[in-house]
Structure formats: structure tokens, C-alpha cells
PDB file of C-alpha atoms in Angstrom:
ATOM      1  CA  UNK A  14      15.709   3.086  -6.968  1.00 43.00           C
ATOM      2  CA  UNK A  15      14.982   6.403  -4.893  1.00 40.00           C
ATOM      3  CA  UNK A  16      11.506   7.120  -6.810  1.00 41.00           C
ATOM      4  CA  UNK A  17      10.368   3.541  -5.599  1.00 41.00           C
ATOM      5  CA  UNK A  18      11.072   3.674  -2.031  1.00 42.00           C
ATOM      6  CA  UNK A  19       9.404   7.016  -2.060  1.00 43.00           C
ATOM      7  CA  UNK A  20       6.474   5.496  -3.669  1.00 46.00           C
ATOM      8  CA  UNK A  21       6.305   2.510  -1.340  1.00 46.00           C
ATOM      9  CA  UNK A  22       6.885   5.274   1.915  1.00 44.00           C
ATOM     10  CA  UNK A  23       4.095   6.670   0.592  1.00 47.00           C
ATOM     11  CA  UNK A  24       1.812   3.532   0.415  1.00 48.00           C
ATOM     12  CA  UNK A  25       2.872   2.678   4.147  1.00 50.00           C
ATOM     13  CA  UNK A  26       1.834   6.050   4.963  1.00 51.00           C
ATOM     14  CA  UNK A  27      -1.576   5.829   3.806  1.00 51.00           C
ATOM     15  CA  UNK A  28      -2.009   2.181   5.205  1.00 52.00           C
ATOM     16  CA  UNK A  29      -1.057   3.235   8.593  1.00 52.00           C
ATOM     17  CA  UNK A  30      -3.533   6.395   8.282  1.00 54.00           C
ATOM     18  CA  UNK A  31      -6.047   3.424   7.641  1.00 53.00           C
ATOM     19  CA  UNK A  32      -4.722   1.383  10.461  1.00 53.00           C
ATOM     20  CA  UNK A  33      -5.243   4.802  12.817  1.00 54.00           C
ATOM     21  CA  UNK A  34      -8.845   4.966  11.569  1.00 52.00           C
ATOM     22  CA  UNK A  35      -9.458   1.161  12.096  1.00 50.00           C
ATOM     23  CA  UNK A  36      -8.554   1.449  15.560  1.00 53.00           C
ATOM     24  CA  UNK A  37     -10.718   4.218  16.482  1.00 54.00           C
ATOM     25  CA  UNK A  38     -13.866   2.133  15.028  1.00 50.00           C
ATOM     26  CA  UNK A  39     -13.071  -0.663  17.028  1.00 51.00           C
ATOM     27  CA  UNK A  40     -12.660   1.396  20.075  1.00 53.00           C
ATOM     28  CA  UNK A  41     -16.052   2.870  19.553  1.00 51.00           C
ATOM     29  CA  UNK A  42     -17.490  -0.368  18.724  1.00 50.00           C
ATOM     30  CA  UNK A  43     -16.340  -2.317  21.722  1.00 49.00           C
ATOM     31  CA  UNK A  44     -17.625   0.370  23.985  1.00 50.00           C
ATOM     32  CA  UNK A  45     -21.171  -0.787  24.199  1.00 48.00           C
ATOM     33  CA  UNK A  46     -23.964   1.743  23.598  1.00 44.00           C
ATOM     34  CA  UNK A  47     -27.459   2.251  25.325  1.00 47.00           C
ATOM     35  CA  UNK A  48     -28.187   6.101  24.389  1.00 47.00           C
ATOM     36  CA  UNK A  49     -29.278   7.316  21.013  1.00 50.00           C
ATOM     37  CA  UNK A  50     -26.204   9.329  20.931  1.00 49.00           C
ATOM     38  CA  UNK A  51     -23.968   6.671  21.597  1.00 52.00           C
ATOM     39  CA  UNK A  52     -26.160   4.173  18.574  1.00 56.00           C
ATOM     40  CA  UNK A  53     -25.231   6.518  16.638  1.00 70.00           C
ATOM     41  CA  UNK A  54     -21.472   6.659  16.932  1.00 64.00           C
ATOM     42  CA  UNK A  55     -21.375   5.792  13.167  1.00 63.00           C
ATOM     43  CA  UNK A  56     -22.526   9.289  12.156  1.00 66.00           C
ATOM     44  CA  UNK A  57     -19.425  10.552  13.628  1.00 65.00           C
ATOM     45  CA  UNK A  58     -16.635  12.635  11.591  1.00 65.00           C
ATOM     46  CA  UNK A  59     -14.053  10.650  10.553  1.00 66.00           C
ATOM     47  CA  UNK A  60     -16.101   7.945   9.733  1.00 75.00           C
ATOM     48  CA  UNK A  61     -15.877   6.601   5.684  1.00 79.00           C
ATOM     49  CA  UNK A  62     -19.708   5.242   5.731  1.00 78.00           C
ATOM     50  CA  UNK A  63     -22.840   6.641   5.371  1.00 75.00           C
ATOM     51  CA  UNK A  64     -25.030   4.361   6.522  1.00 77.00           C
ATOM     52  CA  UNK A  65     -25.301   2.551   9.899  1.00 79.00           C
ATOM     53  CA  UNK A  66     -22.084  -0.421   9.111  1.00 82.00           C
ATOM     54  CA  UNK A  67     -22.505  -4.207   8.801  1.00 85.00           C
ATOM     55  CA  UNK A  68     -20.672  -6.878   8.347  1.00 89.00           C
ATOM     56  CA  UNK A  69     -18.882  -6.095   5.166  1.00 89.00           C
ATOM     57  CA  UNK A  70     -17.985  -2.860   6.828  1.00 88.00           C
ATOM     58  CA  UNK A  71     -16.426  -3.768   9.616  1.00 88.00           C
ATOM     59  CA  UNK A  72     -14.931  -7.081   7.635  1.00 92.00           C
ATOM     60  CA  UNK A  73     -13.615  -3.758   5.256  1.00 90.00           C
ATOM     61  CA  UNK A  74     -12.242  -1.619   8.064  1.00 88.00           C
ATOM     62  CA  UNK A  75     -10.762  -4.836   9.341  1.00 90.00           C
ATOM     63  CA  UNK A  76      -8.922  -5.617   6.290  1.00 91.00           C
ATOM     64  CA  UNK A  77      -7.513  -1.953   6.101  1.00 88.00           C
ATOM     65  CA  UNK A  78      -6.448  -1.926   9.323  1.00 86.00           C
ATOM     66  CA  UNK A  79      -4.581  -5.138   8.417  1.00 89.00           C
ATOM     67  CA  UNK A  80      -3.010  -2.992   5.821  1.00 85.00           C
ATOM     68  CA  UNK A  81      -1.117  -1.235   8.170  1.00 81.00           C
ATOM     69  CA  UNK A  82       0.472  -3.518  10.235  1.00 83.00           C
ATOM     70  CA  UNK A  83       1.510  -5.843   7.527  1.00 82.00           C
ATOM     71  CA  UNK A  84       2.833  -2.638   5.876  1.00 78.00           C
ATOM     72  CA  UNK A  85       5.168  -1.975   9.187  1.00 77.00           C
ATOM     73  CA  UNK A  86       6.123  -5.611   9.212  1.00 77.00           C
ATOM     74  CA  UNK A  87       6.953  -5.637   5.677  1.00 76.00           C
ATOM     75  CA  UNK A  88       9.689  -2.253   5.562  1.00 74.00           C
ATOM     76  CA  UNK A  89      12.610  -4.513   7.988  1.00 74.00           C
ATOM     77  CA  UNK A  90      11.886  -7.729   5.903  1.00 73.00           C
ATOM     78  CA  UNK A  91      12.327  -5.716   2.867  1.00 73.00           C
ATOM     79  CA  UNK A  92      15.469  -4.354   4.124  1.00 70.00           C
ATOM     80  CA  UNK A  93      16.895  -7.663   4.990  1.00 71.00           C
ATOM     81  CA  UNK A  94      16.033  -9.152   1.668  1.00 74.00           C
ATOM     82  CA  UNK A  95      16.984  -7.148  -0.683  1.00 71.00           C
ATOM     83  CA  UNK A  96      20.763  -7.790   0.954  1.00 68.00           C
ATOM     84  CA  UNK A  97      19.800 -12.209   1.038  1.00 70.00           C
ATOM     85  CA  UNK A  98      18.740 -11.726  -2.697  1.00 74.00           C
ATOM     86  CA  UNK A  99      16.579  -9.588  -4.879  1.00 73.00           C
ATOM     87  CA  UNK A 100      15.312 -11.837  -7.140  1.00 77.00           C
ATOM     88  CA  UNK A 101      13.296 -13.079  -3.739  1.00 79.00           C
ATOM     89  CA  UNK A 102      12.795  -9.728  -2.295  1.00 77.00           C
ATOM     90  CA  UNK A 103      11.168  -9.159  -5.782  1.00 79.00           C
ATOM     91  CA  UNK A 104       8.924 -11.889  -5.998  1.00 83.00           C
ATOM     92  CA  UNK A 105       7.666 -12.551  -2.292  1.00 81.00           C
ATOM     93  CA  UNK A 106       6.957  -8.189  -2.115  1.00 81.00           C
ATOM     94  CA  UNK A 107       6.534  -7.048  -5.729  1.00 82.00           C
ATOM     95  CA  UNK A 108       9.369  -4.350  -5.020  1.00 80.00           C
ATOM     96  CA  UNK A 109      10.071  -2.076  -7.467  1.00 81.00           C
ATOM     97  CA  UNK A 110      13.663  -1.782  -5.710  1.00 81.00           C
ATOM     98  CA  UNK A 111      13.905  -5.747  -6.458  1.00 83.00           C
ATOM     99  CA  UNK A 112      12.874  -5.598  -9.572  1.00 85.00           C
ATOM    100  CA  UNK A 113      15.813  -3.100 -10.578  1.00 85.00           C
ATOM    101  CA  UNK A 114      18.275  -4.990  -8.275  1.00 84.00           C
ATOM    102  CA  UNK A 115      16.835  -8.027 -10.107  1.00 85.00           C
ATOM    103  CA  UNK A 116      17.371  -6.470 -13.677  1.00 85.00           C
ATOM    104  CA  UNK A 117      21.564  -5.882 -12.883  1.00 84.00           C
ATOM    105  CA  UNK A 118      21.827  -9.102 -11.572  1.00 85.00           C
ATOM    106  CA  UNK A 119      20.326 -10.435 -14.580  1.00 86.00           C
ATOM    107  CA  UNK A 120      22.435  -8.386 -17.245  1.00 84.00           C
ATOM    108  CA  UNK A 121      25.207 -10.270 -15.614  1.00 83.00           C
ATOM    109  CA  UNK A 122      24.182 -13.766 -15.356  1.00 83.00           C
ATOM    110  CA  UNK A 123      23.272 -14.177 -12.130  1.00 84.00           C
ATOM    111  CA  UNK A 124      19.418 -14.183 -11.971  1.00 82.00           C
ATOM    112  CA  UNK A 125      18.517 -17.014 -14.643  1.00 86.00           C
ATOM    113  CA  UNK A 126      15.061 -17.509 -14.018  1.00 87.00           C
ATOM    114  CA  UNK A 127      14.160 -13.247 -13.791  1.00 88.00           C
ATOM    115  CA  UNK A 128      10.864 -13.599 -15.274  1.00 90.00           C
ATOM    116  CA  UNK A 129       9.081 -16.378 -13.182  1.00 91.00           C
ATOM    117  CA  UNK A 130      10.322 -13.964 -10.458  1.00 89.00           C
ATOM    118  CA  UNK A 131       8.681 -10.726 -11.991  1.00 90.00           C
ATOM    119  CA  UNK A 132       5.423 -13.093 -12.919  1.00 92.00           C
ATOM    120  CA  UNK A 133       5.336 -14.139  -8.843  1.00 91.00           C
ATOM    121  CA  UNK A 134       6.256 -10.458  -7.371  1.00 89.00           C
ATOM    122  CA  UNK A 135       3.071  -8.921  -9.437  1.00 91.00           C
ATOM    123  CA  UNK A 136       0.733 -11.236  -7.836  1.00 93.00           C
ATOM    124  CA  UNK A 137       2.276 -10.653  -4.427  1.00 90.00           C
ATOM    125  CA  UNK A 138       2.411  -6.730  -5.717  1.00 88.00           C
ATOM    126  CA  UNK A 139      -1.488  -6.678  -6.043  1.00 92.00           C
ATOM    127  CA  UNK A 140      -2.338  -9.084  -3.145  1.00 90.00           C
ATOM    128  CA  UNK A 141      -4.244  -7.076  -1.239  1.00 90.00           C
ATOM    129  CA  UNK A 142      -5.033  -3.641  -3.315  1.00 92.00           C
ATOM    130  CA  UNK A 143      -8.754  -5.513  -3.982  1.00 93.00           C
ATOM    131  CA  UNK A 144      -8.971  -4.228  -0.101  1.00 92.00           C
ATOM    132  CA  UNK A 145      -9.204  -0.782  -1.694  1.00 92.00           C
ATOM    133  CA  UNK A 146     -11.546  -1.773  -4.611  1.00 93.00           C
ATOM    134  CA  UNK A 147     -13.564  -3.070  -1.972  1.00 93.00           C
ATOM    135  CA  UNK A 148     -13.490   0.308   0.425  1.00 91.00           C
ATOM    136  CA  UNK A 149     -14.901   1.899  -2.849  1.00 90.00           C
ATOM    137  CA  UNK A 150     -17.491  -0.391  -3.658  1.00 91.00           C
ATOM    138  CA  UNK A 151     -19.338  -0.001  -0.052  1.00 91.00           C
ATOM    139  CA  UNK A 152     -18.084   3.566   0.728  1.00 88.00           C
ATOM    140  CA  UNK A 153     -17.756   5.541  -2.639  1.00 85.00           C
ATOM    141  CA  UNK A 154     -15.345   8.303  -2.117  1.00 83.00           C
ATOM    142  CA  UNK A 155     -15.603   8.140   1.950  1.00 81.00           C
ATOM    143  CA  UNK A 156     -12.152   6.065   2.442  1.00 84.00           C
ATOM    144  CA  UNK A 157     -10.692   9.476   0.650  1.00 82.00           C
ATOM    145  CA  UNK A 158     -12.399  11.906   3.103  1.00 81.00           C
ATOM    146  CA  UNK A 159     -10.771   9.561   5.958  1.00 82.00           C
ATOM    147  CA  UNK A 160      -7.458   9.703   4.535  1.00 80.00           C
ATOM    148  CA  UNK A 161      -7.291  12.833   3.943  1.00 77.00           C
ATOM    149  CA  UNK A 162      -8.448  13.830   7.824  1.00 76.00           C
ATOM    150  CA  UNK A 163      -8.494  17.567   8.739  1.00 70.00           C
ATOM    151  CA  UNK A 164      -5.655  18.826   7.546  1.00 76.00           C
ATOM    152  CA  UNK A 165      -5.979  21.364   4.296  1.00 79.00           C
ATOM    153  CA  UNK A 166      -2.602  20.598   2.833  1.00 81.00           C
ATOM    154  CA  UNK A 167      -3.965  16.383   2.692  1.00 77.00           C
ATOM    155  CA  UNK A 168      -7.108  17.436   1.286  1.00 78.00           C
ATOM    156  CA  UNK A 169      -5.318  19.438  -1.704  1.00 83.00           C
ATOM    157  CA  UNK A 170      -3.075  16.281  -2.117  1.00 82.00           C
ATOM    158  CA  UNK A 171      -6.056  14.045  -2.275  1.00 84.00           C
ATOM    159  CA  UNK A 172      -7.866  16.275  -4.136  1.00 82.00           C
ATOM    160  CA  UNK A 173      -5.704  16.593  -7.248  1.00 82.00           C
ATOM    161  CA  UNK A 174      -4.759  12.483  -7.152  1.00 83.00           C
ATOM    162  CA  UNK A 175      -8.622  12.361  -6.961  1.00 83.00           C
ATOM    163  CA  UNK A 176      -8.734  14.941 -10.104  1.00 84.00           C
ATOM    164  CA  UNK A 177      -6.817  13.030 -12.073  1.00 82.00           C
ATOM    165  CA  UNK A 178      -7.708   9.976 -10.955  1.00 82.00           C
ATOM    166  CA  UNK A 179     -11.143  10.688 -12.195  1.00 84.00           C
ATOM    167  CA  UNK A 180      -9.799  12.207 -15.646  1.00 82.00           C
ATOM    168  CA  UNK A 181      -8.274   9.009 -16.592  1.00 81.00           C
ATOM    169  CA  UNK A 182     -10.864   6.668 -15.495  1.00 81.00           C
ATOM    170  CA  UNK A 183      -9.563   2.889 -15.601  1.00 81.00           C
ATOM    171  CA  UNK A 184      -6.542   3.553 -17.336  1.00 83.00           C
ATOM    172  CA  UNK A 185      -5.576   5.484 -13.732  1.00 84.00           C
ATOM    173  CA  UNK A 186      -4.933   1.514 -13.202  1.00 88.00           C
ATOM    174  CA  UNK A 187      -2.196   1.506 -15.100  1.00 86.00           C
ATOM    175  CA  UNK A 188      -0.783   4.714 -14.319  1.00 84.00           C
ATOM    176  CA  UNK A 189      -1.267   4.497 -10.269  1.00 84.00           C
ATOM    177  CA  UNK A 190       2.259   3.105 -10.132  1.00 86.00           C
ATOM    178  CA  UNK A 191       3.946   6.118 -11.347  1.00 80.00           C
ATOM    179  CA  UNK A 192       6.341   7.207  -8.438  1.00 76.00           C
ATOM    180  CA  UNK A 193       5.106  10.794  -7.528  1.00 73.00           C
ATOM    181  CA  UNK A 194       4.404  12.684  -4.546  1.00 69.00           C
ATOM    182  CA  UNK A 195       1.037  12.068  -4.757  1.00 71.00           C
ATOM    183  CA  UNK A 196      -1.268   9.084  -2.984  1.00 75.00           C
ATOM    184  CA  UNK A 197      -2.955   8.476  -6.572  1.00 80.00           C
ATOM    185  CA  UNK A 198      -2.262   4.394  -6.552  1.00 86.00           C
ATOM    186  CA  UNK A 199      -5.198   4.053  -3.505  1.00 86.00           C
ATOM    187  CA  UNK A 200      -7.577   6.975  -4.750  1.00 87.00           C
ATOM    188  CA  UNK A 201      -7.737   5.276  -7.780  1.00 89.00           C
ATOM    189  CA  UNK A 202      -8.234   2.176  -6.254  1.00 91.00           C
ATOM    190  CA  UNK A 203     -11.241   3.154  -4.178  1.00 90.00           C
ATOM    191  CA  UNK A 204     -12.411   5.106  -6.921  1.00 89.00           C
ATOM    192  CA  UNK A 205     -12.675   1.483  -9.347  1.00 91.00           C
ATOM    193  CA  UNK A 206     -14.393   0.271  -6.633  1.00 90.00           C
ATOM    194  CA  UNK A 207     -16.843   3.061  -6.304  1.00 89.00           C
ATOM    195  CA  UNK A 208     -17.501   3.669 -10.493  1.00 87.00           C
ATOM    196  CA  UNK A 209     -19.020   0.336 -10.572  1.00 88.00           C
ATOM    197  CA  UNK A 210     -15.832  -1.993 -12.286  1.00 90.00           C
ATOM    198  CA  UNK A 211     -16.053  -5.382 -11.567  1.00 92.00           C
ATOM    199  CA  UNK A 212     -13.347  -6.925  -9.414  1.00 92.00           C
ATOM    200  CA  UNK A 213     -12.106  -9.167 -11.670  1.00 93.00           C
ATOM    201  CA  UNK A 214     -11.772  -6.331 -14.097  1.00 93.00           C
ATOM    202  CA  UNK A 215     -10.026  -4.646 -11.517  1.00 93.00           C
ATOM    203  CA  UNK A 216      -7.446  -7.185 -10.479  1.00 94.00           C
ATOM    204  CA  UNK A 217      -6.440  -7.983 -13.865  1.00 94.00           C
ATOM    205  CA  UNK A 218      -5.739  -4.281 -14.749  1.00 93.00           C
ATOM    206  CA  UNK A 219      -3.647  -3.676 -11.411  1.00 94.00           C
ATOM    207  CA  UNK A 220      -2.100  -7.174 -12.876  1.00 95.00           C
ATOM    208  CA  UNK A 221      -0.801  -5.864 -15.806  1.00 94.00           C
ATOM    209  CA  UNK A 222       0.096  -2.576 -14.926  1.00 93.00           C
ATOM    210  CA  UNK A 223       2.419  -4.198 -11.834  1.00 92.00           C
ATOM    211  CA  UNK A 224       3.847  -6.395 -14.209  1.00 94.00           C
ATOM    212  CA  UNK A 225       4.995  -3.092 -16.955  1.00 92.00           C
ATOM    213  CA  UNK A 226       6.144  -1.322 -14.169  1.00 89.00           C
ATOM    214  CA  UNK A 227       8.298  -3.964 -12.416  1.00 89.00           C
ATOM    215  CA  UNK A 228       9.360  -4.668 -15.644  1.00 91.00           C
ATOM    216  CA  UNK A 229      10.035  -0.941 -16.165  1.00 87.00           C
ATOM    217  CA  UNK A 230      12.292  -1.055 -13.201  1.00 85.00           C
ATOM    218  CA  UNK A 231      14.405  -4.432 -13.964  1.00 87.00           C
ATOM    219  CA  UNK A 232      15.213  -3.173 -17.531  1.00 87.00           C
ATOM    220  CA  UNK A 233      16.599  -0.042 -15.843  1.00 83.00           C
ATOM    221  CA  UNK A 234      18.718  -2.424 -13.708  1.00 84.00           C
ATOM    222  CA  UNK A 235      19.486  -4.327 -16.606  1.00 86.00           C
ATOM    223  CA  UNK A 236      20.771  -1.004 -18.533  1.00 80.00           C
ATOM    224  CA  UNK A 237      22.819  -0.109 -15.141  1.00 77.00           C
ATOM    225  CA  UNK A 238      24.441  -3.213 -14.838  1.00 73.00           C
ATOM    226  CA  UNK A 239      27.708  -3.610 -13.199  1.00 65.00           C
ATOM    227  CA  UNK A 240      27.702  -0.236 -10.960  1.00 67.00           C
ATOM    228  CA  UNK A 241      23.908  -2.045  -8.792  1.00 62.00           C
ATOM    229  CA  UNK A 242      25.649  -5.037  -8.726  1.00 60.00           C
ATOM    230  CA  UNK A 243      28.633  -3.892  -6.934  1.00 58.00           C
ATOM    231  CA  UNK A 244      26.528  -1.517  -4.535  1.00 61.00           C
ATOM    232  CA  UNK A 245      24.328  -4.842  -3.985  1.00 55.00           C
ATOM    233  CA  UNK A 246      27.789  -6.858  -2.547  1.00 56.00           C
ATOM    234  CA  UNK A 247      28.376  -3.677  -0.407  1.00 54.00           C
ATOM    235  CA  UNK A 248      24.758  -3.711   0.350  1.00 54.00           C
ATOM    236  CA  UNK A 249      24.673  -7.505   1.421  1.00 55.00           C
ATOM    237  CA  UNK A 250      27.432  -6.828   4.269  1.00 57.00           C
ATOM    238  CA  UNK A 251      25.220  -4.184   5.920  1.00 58.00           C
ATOM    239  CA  UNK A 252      21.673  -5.425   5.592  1.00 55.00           C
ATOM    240  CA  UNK A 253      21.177  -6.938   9.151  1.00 58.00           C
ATOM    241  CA  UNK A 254      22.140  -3.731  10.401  1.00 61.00           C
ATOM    242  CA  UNK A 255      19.510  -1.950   7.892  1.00 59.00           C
ATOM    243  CA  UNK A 256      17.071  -3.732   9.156  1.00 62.00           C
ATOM    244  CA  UNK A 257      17.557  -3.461  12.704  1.00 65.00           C
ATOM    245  CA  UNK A 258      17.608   0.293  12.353  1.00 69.00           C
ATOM    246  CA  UNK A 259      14.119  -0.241  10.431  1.00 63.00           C
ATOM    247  CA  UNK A 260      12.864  -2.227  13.102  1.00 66.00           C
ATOM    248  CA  UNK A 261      14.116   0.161  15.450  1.00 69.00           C
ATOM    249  CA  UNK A 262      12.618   3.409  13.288  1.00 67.00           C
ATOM    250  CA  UNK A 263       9.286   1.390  13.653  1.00 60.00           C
ATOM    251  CA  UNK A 264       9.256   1.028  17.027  1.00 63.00           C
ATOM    252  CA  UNK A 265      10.812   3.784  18.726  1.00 68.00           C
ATOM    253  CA  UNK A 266       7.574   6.361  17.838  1.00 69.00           C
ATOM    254  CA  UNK A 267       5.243   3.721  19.959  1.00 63.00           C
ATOM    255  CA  UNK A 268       7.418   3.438  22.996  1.00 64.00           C
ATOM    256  CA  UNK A 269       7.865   7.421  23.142  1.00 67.00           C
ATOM    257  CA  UNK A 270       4.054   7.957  23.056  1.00 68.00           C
ATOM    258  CA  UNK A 271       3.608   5.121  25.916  1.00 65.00           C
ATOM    259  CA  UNK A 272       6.335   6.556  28.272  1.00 65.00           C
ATOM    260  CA  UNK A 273       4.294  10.101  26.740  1.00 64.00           C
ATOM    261  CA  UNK A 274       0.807   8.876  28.237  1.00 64.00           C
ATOM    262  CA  UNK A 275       2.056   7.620  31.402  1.00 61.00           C
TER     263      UNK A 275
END
């Protein structure tokens, strides 16, 4: 269940990079502008377009942005439900961690209805990666250069999940979900979107390939058996307190830099 969370840290991470760039548009945006210089803001560094944006840009940027904060909202909920019951944490978040928690439960009787869950927690599992497709679509490759910022150590991670992104084409679909150190699952995302696949292509592929993997992680579960299931009672007794120290994790970063600025 380790690989998974890792994976899913990693998503956050890149939606809150996203959220970070989001912000700065808007703050340039609401400024107002009566210079050339300043009409131009768009030409900036840091900026994923290369053109002057319109509506579906900013409705893009928006929708990223978005990305982030439901991504911080999501890690305490997670927390909390994995300890109510995983068959729910499974299907309202698509977690892998569910899905495995899901897959002991099951081995011992006590998640009957397993699959509708696994069917429901892929379409919550894709909900919103057509955000990505999207980025592509208007932006080609320029969500990649965001994410990847200044910093030469992002740019060789990006980079090689780029590199093989490429190499696999749409199969990179099905193989985004693989749980390594690597932010492969959005490059290839943005890179569908920017090759020209049609969305509905698109969102049945990442449909599929959430389903296998979920399913992946439930057999393993299922294999494990009794050992998850006792760690899940354990688990259950200390979940409030998981996440409250989530909550608290999230929140304690944004007060410091306040009381840091004042």
C-alpha cells in the first residue's frame, strides 16, 4: 500500500505546483494593464501558452488550479475513510490504498458488493484527469515546462517521464498508473491532449487502465488477507487522529509563511 500513497503524494504534488501557477495568472490578470509591457504579461516565463489566452485558457488554468485545492482537501478525507470503510474510501476517491484494503476485506466476506465499488472508484479515479487532456490540447507541451519550473533536477524528472511518455504513445494511458518516482501519469496526460487523441478516446483509455490497476491492487489485498484486515481494525481506532494530523500537516506550511510575511 506504500507504492500507492507515494504515487498519489506525487499527484498532489504536481496539482499544487499547478495551483501555485494558477494563482500567479490570476494575480497578473486582476492587476489591470495600460502599458505595452504590462498587455503583454502573457509572454512572461512561467507562463504554459503561447499565444495571448482566452477563455478556454483561463477556464483551463482555472480548472488546474482547482486541482490543487481539491487535492489538499482530499489527503484528511482520505485518511478518515479509509478507517469508516474502504470499500467507500475506494469508490468515492478511486484509491489504490482502498482498493487493496477493499480486496482483504473481500477475501473474508466482508465487502459483498467489491466490484460495483471498483466500477464507481474508476470513474471518480479519472474525474478530472480530462483537465490535463485539456492543458495539452490548447498548450502542447507548455503545462510540462510550468511544472517543471527552474529547477534542473525537475526538468530531468520531467524530461525522462516525457521520454517515455512519448515512446509509448497511447498505451502510456495504461501504464501512467504505475507507482514510480516519476510524474509520468500527468505528462502523459497533457501529452494525449497535445498528439491530437480525441477526448473520448482519452477518457475511456484512462477508464480502463484505472479499473486494471485498482483491480491490481484489491487482488493483492485479496492474496494478503487476514494480516490488512487486522491492521484495518487497528487502523479504524486511530483514524480521527490521522486525519487531524493531515489536516494539521496541510495547514501548518500556510500559517508559517503568513506569520513569515508579516
Amino acid at each position: 500500500m506504500s507504492t500507492a500513497a507515494a504515487g498519489e503524494k506525487d499527484s498532489f504534488a504536481v496539482a499544487a505546483t499547478s495551483l501555485a501557477v494558477a494563482e500567479d495568472e490570476l494575480a497578473r490578470s486582476s492587476t489591470g494593464t495600460e502599458s505595452s509591457a504590462e498587455e503583454e504579461w502573457w509572454k512572461a516565463e512561467g507562463m504554459p501558452w503561447n499565444h495571448k489566452p482566452g477563455r478556454s485558457d483561463y477556464w483551463c488554468m482555472g480548472w488546474i488550479g482547482f486541482l490543487g485545492i481539491f487535492s489538499l482537501a482530499m489527503l484528511p478525507l482520505r485518511g478518515w475513510l479509509l478507517g469508516l470503510d474502504p470499500p467507500i474510501l475506494m469508490g468515492l476517491t478511486g484509491s489504490r490504498t482502498g482498493a487493496a484494503a477493499t480486496g482483504a476485506l473481500a477475501s473474508v466476506g466482508q465487502a459483498p458488493y467489491w466490484l460495483w465499488w471498483l466500477l464507481l472508484g474508476s470513474i471518480m479515479s479519472i474525474k478530472l484527469d480530462w483537465v490535463y487532456w485539456w492543458a495539452g490540447k490548447l498548450w502542447g507541451r507548455g503545462m510540462i515546462e510550468v511544472w517543471a519550473g527552474r529547477s534542473e533536477r525537475a526538468h530531468r524528472r520531467y524530461d525522462q517521464a516525457e521520454k517515455w511518455a512519448r515512446k509509448l504513445g497511447w498505451l502510456g494511458v495504461l501504464v501512467a498508473y504505475v507507482p514510480i518516482p516519476l510524474p509520468i501519469m500527468p505528462v502523459v496526460f497533457v501529452l494525449t491532449g497535445a498528439s491530437g487523441m480525441k477526448v473520448r478516446w482519452f477518457i475511456a483509455l484512462d477508464f480502463v487502465a484505472a479499473t486494471i490497476w485498482s483491480l491490481g491492487y484489491l487482488g493483492l489485498g485479496w492474496g494478503v488477507g487476514d494480516p490488512i484486515v487486522d491492521a484495518l481494525k487497528y487502523y479504524a481506532k486511530i483514524a480521527n487522529w490521522v486525519a487531524i494530523a493531515l489536516i494539521i500537516v496541510i495547514l501548518a506550511p500556510i500559517f508559517v509563511k503568513k506569520k513569515q510575511k508579516a
